[in-house]
PDB file of C-alpha atoms in Angstrom:
ATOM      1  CA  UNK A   1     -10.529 -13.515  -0.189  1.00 65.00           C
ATOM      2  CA  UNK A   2      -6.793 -12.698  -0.385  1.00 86.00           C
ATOM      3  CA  UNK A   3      -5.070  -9.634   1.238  1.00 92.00           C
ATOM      4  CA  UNK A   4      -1.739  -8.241  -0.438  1.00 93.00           C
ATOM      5  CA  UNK A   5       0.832  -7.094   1.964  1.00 94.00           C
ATOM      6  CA  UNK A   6       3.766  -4.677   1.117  1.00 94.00           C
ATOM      7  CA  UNK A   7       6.611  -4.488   3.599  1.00 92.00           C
ATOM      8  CA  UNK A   8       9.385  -2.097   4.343  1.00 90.00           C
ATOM      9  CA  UNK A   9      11.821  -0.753   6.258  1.00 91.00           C
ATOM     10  CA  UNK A  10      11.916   2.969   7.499  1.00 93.00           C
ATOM     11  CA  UNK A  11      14.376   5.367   8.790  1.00 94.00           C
ATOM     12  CA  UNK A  12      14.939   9.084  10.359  1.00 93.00           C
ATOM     13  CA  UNK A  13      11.110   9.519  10.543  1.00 95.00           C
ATOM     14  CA  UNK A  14       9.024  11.261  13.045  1.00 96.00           C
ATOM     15  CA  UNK A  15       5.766  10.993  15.196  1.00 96.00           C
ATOM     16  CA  UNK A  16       3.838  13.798  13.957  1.00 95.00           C
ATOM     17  CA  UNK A  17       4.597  14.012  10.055  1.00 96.00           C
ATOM     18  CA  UNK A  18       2.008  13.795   7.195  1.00 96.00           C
ATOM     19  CA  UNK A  19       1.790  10.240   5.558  1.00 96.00           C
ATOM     20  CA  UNK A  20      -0.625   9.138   3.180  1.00 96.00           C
ATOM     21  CA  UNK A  21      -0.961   5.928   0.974  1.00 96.00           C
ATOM     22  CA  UNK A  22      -2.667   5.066  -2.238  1.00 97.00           C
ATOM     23  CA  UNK A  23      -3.417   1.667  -3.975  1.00 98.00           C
ATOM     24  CA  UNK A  24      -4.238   1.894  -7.556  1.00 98.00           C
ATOM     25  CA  UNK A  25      -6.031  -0.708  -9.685  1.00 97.00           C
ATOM     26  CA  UNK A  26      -4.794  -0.045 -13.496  1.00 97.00           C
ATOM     27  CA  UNK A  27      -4.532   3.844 -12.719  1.00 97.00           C
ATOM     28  CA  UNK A  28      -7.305   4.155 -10.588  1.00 97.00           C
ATOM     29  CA  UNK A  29      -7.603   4.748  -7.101  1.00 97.00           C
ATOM     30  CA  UNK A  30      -9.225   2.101  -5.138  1.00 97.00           C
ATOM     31  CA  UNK A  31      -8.151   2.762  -1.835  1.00 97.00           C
ATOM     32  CA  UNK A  32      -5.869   5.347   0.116  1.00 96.00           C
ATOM     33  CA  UNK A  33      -5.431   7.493   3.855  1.00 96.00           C
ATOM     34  CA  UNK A  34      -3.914  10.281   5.127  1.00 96.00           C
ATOM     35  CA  UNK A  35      -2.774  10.106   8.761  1.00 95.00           C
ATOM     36  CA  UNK A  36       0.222  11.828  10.912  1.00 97.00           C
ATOM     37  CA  UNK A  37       3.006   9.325  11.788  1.00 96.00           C
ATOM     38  CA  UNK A  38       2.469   7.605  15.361  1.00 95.00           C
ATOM     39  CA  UNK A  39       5.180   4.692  14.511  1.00 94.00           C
ATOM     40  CA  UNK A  40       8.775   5.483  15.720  1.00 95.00           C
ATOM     41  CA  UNK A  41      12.025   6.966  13.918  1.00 96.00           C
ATOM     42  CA  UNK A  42      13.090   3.962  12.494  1.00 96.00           C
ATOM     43  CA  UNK A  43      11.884  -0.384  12.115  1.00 94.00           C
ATOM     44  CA  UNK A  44       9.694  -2.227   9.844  1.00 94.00           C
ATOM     45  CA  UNK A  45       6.690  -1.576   8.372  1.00 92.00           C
ATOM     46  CA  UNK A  46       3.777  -2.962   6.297  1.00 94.00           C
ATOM     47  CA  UNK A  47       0.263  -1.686   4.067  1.00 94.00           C
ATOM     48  CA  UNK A  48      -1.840  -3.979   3.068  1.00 95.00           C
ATOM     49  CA  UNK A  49      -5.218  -4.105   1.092  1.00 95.00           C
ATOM     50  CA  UNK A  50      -8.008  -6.524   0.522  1.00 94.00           C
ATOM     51  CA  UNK A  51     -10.276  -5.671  -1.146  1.00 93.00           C
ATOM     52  CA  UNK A  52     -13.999  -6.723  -0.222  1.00 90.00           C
ATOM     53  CA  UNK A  53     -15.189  -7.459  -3.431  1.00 88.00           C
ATOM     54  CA  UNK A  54     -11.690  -9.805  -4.440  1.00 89.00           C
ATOM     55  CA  UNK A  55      -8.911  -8.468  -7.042  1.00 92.00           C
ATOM     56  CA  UNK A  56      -9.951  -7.869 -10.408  1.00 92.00           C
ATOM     57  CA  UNK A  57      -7.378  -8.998 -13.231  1.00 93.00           C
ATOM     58  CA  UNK A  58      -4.521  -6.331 -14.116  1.00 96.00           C
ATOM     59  CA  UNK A  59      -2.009  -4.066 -12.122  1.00 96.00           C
ATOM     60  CA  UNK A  60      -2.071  -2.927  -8.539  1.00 97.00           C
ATOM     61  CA  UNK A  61       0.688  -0.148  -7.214  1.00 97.00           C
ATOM     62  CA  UNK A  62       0.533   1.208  -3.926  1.00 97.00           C
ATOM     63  CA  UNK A  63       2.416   4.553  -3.432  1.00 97.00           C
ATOM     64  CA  UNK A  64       3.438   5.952   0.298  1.00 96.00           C
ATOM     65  CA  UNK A  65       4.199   9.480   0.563  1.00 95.00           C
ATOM     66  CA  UNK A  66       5.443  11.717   3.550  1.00 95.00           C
ATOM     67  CA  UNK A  67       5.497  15.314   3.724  1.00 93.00           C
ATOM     68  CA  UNK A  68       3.568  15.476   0.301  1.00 93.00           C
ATOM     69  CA  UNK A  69       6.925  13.783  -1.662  1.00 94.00           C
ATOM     70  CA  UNK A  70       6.382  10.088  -2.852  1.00 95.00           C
ATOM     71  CA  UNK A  71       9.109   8.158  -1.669  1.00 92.00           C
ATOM     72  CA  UNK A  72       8.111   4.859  -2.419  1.00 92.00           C
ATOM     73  CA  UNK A  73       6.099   2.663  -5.421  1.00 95.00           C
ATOM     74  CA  UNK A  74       5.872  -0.382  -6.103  1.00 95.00           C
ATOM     75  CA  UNK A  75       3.130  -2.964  -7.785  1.00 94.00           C
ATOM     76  CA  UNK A  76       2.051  -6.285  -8.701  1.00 93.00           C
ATOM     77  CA  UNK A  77      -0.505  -8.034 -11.128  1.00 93.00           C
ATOM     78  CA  UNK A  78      -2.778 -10.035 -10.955  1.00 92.00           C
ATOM     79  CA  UNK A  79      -3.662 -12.365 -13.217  1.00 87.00           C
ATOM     80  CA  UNK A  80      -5.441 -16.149 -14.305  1.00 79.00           C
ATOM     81  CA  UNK A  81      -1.465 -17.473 -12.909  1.00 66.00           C
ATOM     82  CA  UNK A  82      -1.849 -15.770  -9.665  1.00 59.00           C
ATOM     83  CA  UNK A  83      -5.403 -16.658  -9.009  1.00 56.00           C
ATOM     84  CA  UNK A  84      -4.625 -19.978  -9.846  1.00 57.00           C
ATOM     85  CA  UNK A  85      -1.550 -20.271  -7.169  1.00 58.00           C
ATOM     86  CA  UNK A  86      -3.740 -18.583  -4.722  1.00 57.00           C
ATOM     87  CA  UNK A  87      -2.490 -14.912  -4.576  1.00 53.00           C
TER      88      UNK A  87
END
């Protein structure tokens, strides 16, 4: 089983606001939460998912939002070349 990782970097945020994440397989929803920001105003950050069952062939995005505005997206697919590398 393989876990994805995204990373980032975040600035002039603050404990208490609304954040919420979503990873999508191919348009769905697969995963996603909602919690109120406990992590500083500013440093590195990371989401990650791994799935129990494995990933499935095709396109995962993962969108993070704060205050109800996206302000991030980004994605990767998977396919017979990454499951052959190991990814």
């Amino acid at each position: 089983f393989y876990t994805l990782y995204a990373t980032f970097s975040y600035d002039d945020m603050a404990d208490g606001m609304s954040w919420s994440w979503l990873w999508r397989h191919n348009g769905e929803v697969v995963e996603g939460a909602n919690e109120l920001w406990a992590y500083g105003a500013d440093g590195p950050g990371y989401i990650y998912f791994s799935p129990e069952e494995g990933f499935q062939f095709g396109e995962y995005t993962l969108e993070v939002w704060v205050n109800g505005e996206m302000l991030a997206q980004s994605g990767a697919v998977m396919n017979s070349a990454a499951a052959a590398a190991g990814n």
